[in-house]
Amino acid sequence: MVLDLLFPALIGFVFVMAAAYAGTLRALEIYFDPEQDSIFLSDDYDAPNRR
């Protein structure tokens, strides 16, 4: 009975962690590659105006 609840939760957790790991590796690959430009880096050209 406990396995009926634990096994799907474990599968979901492993899937989410694998997706987060792959996304992190992709983001770091883009960040450190001088040939590719990240939208997060190219979007930050101006400081916001604060009053």
Short mmCIF file of C-alpha atoms in Angstrom, two decimals:
data_model
loop_
_atom_site.label_atom_id
_atom_site.label_comp_id
_atom_site.label_asym_id
_atom_site.label_seq_id
_atom_site.Cartn_x
_atom_site.Cartn_y
_atom_site.Cartn_z
CA MET A 1 0.00 0.00 0.00
CA VAL A 2 2.83 2.40 0.80
CA LEU A 3 4.51 1.50 -2.49
CA ASP A 4 1.34 2.51 -4.34
CA LEU A 5 1.93 6.08 -3.17
CA LEU A 6 5.70 6.15 -2.94
CA PHE A 7 6.57 4.75 -6.36
CA PRO A 8 4.68 7.34 -8.50
CA ALA A 9 6.03 10.13 -6.29
CA LEU A 10 9.56 8.82 -6.76
CA ILE A 11 9.12 8.61 -10.53
CA GLY A 12 7.80 12.18 -10.63
CA PHE A 13 10.63 13.45 -8.45
CA VAL A 14 13.28 11.79 -10.62
CA PHE A 15 11.68 13.22 -13.78
CA VAL A 16 11.59 16.77 -12.38
CA MET A 17 15.16 16.55 -11.10
CA ALA A 18 16.43 15.24 -14.45
CA ALA A 19 14.67 18.07 -16.28
CA ALA A 20 16.12 20.65 -13.88
CA TYR A 21 19.61 19.18 -14.30
CA ALA A 22 19.35 19.22 -18.10
CA GLY A 23 18.06 22.79 -18.07
CA THR A 24 20.89 23.90 -15.82
CA LEU A 25 23.48 22.30 -18.07
CA ARG A 26 21.96 23.96 -21.13
CA ALA A 27 21.86 27.37 -19.43
CA LEU A 28 25.50 27.07 -18.37
CA GLU A 29 26.49 25.96 -21.86
CA ILE A 30 24.90 29.08 -23.37
CA TYR A 31 26.30 31.34 -20.63
CA PHE A 32 29.91 30.26 -21.11
CA ASP A 33 29.87 29.98 -24.92
CA PRO A 34 31.19 33.21 -26.49
CA GLU A 35 29.51 32.41 -29.82
CA GLN A 36 25.96 32.13 -28.43
CA ASP A 37 24.05 34.99 -26.87
CA SER A 38 21.60 34.39 -24.06
CA ILE A 39 18.37 36.36 -24.04
CA PHE A 40 18.93 37.05 -20.35
CA LEU A 41 22.33 38.60 -21.02
CA SER A 42 21.41 40.52 -24.16
CA ASP A 43 18.30 41.96 -22.51
CA ASP A 44 20.27 43.66 -19.73
CA TYR A 45 21.82 46.59 -21.54
CA ASP A 46 20.34 49.43 -19.50
CA ALA A 47 20.00 50.08 -15.80
CA PRO A 48 16.41 50.78 -14.74
CA ASN A 49 15.54 54.39 -14.01
CA ARG A 50 14.68 54.81 -10.35
CA ARG A 51 13.20 57.98 -8.93
#
